[in-house]
mmCIF file of C-alpha atoms in Angstrom:
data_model
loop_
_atom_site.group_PDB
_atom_site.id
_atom_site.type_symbol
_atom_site.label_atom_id
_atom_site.label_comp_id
_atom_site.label_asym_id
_atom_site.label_seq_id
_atom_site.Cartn_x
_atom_site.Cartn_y
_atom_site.Cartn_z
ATOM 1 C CA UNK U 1 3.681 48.189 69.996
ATOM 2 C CA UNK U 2 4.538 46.824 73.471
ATOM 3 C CA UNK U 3 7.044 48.453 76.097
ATOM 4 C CA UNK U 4 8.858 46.108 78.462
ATOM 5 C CA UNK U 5 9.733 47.742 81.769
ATOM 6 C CA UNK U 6 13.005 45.881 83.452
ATOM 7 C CA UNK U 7 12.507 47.134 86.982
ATOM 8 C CA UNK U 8 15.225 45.101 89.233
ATOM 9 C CA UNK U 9 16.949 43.928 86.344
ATOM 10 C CA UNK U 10 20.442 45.642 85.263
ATOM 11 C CA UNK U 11 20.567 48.018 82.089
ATOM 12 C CA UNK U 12 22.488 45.454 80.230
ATOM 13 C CA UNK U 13 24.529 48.948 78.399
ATOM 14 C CA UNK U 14 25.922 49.691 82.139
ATOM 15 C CA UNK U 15 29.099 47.881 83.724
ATOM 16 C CA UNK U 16 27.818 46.273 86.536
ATOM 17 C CA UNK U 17 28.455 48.311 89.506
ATOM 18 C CA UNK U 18 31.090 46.620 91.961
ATOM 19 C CA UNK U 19 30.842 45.226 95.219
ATOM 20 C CA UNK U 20 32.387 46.852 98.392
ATOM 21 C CA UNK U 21 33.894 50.440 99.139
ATOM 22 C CA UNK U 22 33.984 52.663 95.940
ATOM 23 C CA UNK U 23 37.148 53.460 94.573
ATOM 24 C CA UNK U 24 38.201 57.091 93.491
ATOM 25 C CA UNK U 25 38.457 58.272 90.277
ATOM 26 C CA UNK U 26 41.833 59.744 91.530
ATOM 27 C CA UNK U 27 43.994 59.838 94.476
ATOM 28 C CA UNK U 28 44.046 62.976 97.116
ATOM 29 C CA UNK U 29 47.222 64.251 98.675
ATOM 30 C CA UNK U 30 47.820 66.833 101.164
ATOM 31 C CA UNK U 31 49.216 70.163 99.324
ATOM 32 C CA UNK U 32 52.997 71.129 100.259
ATOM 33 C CA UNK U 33 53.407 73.197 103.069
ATOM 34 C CA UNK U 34 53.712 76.583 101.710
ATOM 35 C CA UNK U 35 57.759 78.013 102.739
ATOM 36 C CA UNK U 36 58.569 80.835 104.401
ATOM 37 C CA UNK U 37 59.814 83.646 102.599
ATOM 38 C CA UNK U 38 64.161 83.511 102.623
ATOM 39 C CA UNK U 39 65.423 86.055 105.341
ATOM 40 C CA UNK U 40 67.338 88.118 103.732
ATOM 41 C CA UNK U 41 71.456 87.735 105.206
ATOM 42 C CA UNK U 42 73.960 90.914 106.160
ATOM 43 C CA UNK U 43 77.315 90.149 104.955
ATOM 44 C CA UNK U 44 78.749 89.622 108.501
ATOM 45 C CA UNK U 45 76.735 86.519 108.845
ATOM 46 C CA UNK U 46 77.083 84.757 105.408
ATOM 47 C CA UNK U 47 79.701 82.299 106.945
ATOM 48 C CA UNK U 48 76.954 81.040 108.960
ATOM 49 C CA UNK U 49 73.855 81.602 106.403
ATOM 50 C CA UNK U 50 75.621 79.834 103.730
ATOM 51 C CA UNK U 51 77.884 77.619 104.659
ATOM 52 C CA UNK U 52 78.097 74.105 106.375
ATOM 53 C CA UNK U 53 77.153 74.399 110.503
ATOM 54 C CA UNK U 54 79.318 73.582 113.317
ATOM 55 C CA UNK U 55 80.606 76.491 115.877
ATOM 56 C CA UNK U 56 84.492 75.357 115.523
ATOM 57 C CA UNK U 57 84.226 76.164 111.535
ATOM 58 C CA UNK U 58 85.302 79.690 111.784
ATOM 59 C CA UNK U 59 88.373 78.638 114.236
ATOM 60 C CA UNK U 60 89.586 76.039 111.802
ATOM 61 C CA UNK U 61 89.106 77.955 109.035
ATOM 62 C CA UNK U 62 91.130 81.202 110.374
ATOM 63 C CA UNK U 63 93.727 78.606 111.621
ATOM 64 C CA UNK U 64 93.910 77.297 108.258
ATOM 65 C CA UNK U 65 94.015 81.299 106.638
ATOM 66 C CA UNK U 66 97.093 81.615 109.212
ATOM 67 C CA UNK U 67 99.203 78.358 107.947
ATOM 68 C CA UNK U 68 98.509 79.463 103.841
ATOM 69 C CA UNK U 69 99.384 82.666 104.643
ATOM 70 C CA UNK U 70 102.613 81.174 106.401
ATOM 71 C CA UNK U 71 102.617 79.006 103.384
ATOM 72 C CA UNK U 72 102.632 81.469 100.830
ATOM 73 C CA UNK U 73 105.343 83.256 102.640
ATOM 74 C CA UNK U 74 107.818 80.460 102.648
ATOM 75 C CA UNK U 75 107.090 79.578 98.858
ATOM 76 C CA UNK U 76 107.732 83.267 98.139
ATOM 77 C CA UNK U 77 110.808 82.984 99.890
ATOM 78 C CA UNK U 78 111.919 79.669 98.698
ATOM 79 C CA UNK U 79 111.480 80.768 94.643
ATOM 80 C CA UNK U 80 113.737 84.052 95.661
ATOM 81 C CA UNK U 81 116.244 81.979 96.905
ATOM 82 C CA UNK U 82 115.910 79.919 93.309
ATOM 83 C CA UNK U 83 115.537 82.704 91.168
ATOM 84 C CA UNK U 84 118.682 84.530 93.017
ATOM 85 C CA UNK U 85 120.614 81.451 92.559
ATOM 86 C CA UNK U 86 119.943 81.438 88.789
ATOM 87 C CA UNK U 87 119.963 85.302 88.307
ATOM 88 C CA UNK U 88 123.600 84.880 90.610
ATOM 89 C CA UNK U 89 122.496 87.582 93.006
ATOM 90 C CA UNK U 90 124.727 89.149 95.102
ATOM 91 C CA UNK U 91 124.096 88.705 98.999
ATOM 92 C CA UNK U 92 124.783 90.763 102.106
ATOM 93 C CA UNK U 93 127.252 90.009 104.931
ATOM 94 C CA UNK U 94 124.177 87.904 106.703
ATOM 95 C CA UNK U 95 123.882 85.947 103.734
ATOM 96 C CA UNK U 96 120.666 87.504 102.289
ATOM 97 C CA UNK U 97 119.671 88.466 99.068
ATOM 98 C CA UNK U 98 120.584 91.921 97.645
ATOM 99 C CA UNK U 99 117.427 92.706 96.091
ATOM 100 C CA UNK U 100 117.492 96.416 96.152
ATOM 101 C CA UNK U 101 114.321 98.158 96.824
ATOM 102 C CA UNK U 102 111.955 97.614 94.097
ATOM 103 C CA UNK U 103 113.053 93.782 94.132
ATOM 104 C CA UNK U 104 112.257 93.619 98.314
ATOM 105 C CA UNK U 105 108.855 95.489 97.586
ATOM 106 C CA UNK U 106 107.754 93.033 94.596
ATOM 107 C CA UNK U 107 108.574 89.732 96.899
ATOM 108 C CA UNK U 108 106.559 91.330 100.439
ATOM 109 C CA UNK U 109 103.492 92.632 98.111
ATOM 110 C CA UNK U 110 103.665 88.880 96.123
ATOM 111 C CA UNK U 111 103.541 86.922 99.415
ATOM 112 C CA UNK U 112 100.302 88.935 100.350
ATOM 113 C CA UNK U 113 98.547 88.874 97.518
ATOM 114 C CA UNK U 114 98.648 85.061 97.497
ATOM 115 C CA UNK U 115 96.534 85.342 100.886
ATOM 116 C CA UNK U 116 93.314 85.672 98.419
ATOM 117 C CA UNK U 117 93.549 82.413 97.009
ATOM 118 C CA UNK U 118 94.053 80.990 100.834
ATOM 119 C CA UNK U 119 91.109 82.710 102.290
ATOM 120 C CA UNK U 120 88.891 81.455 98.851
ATOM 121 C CA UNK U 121 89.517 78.018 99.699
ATOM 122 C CA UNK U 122 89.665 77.967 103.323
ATOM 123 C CA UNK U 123 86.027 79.313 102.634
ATOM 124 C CA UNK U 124 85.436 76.673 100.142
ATOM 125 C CA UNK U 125 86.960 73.763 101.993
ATOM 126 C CA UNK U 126 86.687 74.206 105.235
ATOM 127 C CA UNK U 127 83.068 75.895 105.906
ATOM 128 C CA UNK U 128 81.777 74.408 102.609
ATOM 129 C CA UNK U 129 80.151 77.296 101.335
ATOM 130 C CA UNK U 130 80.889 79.481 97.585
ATOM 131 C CA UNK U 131 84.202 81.444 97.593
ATOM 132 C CA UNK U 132 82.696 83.862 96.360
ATOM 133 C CA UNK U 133 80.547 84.770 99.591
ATOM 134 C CA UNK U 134 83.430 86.251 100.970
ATOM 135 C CA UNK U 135 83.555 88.615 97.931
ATOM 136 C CA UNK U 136 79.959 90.124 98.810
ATOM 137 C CA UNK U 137 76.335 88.877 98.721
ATOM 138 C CA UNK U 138 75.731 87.927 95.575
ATOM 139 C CA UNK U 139 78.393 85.555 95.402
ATOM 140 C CA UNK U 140 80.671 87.216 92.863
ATOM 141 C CA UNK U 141 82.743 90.788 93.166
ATOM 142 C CA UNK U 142 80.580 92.986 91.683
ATOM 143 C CA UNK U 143 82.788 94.955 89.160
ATOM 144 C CA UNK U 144 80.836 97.885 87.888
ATOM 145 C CA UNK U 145 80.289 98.740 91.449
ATOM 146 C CA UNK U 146 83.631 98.709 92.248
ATOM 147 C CA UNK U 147 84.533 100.817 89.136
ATOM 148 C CA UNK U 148 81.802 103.394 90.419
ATOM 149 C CA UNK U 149 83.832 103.275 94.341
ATOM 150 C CA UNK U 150 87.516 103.256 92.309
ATOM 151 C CA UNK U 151 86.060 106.924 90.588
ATOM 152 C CA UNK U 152 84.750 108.241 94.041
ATOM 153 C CA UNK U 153 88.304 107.066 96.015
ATOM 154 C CA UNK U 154 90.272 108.567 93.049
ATOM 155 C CA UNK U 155 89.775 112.151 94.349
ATOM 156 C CA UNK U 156 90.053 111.221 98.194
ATOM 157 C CA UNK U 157 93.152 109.303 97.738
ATOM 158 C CA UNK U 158 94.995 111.944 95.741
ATOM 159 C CA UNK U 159 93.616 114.463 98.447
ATOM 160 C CA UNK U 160 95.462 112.247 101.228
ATOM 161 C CA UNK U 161 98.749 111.696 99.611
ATOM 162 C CA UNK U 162 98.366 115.965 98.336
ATOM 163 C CA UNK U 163 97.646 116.598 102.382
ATOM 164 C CA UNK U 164 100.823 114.459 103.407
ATOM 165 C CA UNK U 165 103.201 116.343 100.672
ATOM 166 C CA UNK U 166 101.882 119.506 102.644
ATOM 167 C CA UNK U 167 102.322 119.156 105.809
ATOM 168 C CA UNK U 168 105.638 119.412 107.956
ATOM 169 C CA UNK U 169 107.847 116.673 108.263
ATOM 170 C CA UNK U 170 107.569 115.346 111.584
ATOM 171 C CA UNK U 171 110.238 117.236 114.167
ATOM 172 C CA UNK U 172 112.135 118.079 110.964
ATOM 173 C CA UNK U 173 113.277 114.905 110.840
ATOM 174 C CA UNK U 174 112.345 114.364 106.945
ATOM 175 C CA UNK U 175 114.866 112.982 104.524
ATOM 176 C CA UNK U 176 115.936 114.884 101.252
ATOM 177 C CA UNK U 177 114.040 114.027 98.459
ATOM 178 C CA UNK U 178 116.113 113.113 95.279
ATOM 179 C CA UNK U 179 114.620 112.389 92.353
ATOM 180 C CA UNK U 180 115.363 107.761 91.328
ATOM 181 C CA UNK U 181 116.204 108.283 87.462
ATOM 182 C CA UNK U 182 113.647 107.484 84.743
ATOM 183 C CA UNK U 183 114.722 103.735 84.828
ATOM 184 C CA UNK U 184 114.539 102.808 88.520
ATOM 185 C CA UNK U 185 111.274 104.862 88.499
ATOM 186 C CA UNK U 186 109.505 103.403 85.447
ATOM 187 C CA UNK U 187 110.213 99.807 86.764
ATOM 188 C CA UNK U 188 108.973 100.139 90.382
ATOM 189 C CA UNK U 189 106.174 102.215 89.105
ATOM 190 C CA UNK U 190 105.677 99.120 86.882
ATOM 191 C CA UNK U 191 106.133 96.607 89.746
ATOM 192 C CA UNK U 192 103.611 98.969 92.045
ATOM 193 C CA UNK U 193 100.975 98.890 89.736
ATOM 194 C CA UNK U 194 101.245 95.307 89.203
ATOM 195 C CA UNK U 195 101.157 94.216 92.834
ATOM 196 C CA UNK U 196 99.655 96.579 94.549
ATOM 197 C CA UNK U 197 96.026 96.032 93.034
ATOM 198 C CA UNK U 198 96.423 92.405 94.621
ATOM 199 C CA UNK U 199 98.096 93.270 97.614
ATOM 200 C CA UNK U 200 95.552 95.714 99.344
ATOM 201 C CA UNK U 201 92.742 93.515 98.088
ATOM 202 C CA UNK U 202 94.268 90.460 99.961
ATOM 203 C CA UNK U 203 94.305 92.587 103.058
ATOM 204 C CA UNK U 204 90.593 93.118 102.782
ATOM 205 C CA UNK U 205 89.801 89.285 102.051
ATOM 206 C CA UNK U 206 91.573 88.557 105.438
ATOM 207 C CA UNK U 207 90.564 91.208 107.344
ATOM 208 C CA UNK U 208 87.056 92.922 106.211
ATOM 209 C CA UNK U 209 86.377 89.527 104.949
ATOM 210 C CA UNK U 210 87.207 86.321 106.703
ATOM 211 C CA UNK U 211 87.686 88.080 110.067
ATOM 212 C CA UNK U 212 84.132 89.716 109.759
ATOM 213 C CA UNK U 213 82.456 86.601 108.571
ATOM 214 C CA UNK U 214 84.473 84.731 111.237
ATOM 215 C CA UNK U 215 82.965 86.532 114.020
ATOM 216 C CA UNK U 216 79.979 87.437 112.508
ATOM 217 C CA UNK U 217 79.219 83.923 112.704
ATOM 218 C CA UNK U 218 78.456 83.868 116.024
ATOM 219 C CA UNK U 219 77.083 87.321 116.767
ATOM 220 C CA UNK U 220 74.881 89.775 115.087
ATOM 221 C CA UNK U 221 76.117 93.012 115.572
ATOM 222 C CA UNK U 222 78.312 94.559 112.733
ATOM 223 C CA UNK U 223 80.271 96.332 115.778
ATOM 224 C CA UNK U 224 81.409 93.334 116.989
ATOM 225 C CA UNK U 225 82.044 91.837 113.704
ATOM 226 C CA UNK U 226 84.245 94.786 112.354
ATOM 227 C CA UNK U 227 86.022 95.788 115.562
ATOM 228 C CA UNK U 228 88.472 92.862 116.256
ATOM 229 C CA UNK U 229 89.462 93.220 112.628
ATOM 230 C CA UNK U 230 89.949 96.777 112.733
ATOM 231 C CA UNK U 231 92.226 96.116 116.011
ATOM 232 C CA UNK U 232 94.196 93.215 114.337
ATOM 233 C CA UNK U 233 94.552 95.060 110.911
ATOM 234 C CA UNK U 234 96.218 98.220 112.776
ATOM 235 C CA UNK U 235 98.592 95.915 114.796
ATOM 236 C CA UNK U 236 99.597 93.949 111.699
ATOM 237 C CA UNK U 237 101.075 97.278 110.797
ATOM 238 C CA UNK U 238 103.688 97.154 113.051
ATOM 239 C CA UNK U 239 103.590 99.788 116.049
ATOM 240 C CA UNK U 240 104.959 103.148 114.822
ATOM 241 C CA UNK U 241 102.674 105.901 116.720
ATOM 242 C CA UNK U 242 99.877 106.258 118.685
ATOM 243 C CA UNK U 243 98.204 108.232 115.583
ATOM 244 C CA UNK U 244 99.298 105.882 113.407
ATOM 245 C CA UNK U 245 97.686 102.662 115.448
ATOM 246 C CA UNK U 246 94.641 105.189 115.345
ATOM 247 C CA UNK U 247 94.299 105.968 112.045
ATOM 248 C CA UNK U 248 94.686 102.322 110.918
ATOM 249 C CA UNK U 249 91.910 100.957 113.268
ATOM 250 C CA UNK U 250 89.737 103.632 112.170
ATOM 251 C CA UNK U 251 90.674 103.037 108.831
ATOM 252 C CA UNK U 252 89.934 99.273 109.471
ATOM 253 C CA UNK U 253 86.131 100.148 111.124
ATOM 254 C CA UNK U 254 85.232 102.485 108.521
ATOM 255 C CA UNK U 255 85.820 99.916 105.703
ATOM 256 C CA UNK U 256 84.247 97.231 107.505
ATOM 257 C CA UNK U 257 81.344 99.019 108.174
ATOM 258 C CA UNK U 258 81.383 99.891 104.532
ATOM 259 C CA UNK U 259 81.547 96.590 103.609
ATOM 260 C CA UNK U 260 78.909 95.517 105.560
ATOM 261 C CA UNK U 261 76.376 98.409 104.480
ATOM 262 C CA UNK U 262 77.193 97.827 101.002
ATOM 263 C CA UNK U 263 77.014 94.431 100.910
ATOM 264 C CA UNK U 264 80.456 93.609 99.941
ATOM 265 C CA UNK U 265 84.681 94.458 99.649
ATOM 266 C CA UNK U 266 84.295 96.263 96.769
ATOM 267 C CA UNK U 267 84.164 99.405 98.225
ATOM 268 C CA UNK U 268 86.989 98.896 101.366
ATOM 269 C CA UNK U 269 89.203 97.431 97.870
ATOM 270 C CA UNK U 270 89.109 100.672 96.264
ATOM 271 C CA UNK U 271 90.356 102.846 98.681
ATOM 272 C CA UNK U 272 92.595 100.738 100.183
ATOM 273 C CA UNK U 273 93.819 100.320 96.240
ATOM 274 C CA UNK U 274 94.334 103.906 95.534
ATOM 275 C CA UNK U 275 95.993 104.809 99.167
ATOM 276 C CA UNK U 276 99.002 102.255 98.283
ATOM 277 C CA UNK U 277 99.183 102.515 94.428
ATOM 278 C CA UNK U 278 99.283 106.930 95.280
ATOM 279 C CA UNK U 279 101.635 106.186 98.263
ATOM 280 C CA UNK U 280 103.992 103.776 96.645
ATOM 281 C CA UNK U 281 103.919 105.212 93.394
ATOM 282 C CA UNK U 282 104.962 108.539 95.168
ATOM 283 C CA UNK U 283 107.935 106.545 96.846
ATOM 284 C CA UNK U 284 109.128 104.872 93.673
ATOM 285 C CA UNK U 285 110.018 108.511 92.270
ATOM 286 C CA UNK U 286 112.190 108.682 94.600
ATOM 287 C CA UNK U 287 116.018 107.331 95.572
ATOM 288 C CA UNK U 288 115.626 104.750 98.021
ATOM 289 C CA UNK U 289 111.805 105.268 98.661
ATOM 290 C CA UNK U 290 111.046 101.592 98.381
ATOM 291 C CA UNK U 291 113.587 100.515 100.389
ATOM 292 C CA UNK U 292 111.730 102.323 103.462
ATOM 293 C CA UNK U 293 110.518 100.890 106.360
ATOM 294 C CA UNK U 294 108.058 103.497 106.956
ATOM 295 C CA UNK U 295 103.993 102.505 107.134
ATOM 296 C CA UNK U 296 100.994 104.536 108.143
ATOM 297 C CA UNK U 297 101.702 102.581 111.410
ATOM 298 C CA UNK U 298 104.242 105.650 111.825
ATOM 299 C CA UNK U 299 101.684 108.606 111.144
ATOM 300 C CA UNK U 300 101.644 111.604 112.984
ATOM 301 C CA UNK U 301 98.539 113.967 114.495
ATOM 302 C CA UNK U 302 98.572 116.280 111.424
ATOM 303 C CA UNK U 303 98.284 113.668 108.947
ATOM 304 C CA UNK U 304 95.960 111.430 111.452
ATOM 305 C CA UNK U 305 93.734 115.121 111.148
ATOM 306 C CA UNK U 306 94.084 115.041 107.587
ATOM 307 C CA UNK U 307 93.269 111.357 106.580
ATOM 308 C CA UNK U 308 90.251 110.197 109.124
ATOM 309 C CA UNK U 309 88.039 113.278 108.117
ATOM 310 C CA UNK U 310 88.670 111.918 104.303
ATOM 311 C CA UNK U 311 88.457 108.274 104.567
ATOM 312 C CA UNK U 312 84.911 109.370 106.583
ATOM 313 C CA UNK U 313 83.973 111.616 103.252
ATOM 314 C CA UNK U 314 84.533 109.007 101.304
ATOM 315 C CA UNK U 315 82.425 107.057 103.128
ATOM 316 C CA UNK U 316 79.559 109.039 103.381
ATOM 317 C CA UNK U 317 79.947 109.510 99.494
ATOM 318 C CA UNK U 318 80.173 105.854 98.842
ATOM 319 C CA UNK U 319 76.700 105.007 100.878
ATOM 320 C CA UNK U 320 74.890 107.515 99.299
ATOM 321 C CA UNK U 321 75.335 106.336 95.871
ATOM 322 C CA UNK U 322 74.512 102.773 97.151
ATOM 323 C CA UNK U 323 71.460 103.447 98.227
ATOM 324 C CA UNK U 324 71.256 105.198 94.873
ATOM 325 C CA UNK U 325 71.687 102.705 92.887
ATOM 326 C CA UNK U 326 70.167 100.297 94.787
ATOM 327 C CA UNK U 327 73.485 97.897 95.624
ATOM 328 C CA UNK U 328 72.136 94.806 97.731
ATOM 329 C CA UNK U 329 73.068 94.835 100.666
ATOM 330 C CA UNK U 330 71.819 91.316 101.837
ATOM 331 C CA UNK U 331 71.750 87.964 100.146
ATOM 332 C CA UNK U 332 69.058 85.497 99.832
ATOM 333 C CA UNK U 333 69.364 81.683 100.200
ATOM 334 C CA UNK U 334 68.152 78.420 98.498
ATOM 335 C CA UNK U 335 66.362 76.096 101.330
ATOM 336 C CA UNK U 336 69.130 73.081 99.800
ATOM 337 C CA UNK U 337 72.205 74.335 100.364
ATOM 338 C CA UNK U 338 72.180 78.157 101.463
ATOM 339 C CA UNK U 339 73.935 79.541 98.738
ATOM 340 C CA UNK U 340 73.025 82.822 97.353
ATOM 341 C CA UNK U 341 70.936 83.031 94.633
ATOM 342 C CA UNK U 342 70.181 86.499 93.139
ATOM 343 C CA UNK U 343 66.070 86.925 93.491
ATOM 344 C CA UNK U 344 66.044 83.898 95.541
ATOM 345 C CA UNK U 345 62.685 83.026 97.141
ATOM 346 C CA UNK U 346 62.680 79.739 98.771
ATOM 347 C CA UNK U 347 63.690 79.712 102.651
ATOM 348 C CA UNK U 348 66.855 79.461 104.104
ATOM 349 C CA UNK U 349 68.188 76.157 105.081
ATOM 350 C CA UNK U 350 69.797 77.926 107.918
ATOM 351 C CA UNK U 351 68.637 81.085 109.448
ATOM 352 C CA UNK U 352 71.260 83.281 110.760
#
């Protein structure tokens, strides 16, 4: 048997092996850079965190809250004017409308509740972010909360409205109270609960909402993001009394402190809520009530005593079962856009 050695020659099994640089098997890349954890966002600044940038957004956007809310005034107006036509309404000796006061009180709370829908799209439109970030956080009212603050401000508000029944009328200057009839009660009662809900809520879209967001766009601190709403929510009031100016801005810092703590309106929406449906539901028992010009602009220093230590219990109430229950307080955003995402962990696109 004879063995053949092939030293120098190729093992004719084996591809030959090729000429030049070796290629690899497979090609390398660099891994991603690893993102920063998102930053969690306070309510105040979720204009800024999740919306489009540019400084002049939250000018143009409360300019454009202003002109729907003129809007939505006019249209009001205008479909009274139709529906009186049709309805052949009488009218006063200036021309206007006789309403009476459960018809007056349905078109005012009608043209303010149709601010919600303005500050939802001036949000959408005009800083190109979710509507729903001016609701809280999360992007979305969160209704089981605000069930849970509706039960806590259902004691409180009945407290206020008992306290104001209690107290002296003002100088003695109080008018008689005579009882409306079952039939003008029943339908403004009806028209109160109807409206109400909507009105008081639009009043914290524009002011614990948009106007926080709005000038928590370009600062940090929740004091100066709740303040100048506070200021302009008292003085859209009307100016009654000094107590009264003082009750409504603390009123107005108290809920937007709330709001911002909690992490949304919820909470500011359920006592405001209660406050009007107890207050106007009181005045729709009663001849004429409705037709008053009366708001809590025109409070005096017992009731101002009465109401602040309240709206402050309810408060206090209110935070403790939020941190409770764990409410989120702070939203996290996608790196893309900057919406909120619930358990988001990708970075911001915009830090705040």
């Amino acid at each position: 048997m004879t063995t053949s050695h092939t030293h120098g020659v190729d093992d004719p099994s084996r591809p030959p092996a090729p000429h030049g640089t070796p290629i690899p098997t497979s090609l390398w890349y660099p891994p991603p850079a690893p993102t920063p954890p998102a930053r969690p966002v306070p309510y105040h600044r979720m204009a800024r965190a999740a919306g489009a940038a540019g400084w002049w957004r939250p000018l143009l956007g409360t300019a454009v809250v202003l002109g729907g809310a003129i809007i939505a005034t006019v249209a009001v107006l205008v479909g009274g004017e139709i529906a009186g036509a049709v309805l052949d309404r009488p009218r006063d000796a200036g021309g206007n409308l006789v309403w009476g006061g459960t018809g007056d009180t349905a078109l005012a709370l009608l043209s303010l509740a149709l601010c919600i829908p303005v500050v939802l799209l001036a949000a959408r439109w005009v800083q190109r972010r979710p509507a729903g970030t001016v609701s809280s956080v999360t992007g979305a009212l969160r209704w089981r909360w605000l069930g849970l603050c509706l039960a806590v401000a259902l004691p409180v508000s009945g407290a206020i409205l008992g306290g104001s029944l209690l107290l002296p009328a003002p100088e003695g200057g109080g008018q008689e109270m005579t009882w409306a009839g079952l039939s003008p009660f029943l339908i403004g009662l009806a028209t109160v609960c109807l409206l109400v809900p909507f009105q008081a809520a639009a009043e914290e879209y524009v002011f614990r909402g948009w106007l926080s967001q709005a000038v928590g766009a370009w600062f940090r601190s929740p004091w100066v993001a709740v303040t100048p709403q506070a200021v302009l929510f008292a003085a859209a009031h009307g100016w009654g009394t000094p107590w009264g100016f003082v009750d409504l801005v603390v009123f107005g810092l108290v809920a937007g402190l709330l709001t911002i703590r909690t992490g949304g309106l919820e909470a500011a929406i359920a006592l405001h809520v209660l406050n009007n449906l107890f207050a106007m539901g009181f005045l729709a028992a009663i001849a004429g009530g409705l037709e008053s010009d009366e708001t809590a602009a025109d409070m005096d220093g017992l009731m101002l005593a009465v109401d602040v230590p309240l709206v402050v219990l309810y408060a206090a109430v209110v935070l403790y079962l939020a941190r409770r229950r764990g409410v989120r307080t702070r939203g996290l955003h996608p790196a893309e856009r900057g919406y909120p995402v619930p358990g988001a962990t990708t970075a911001p696109g915009r830090t705040p």
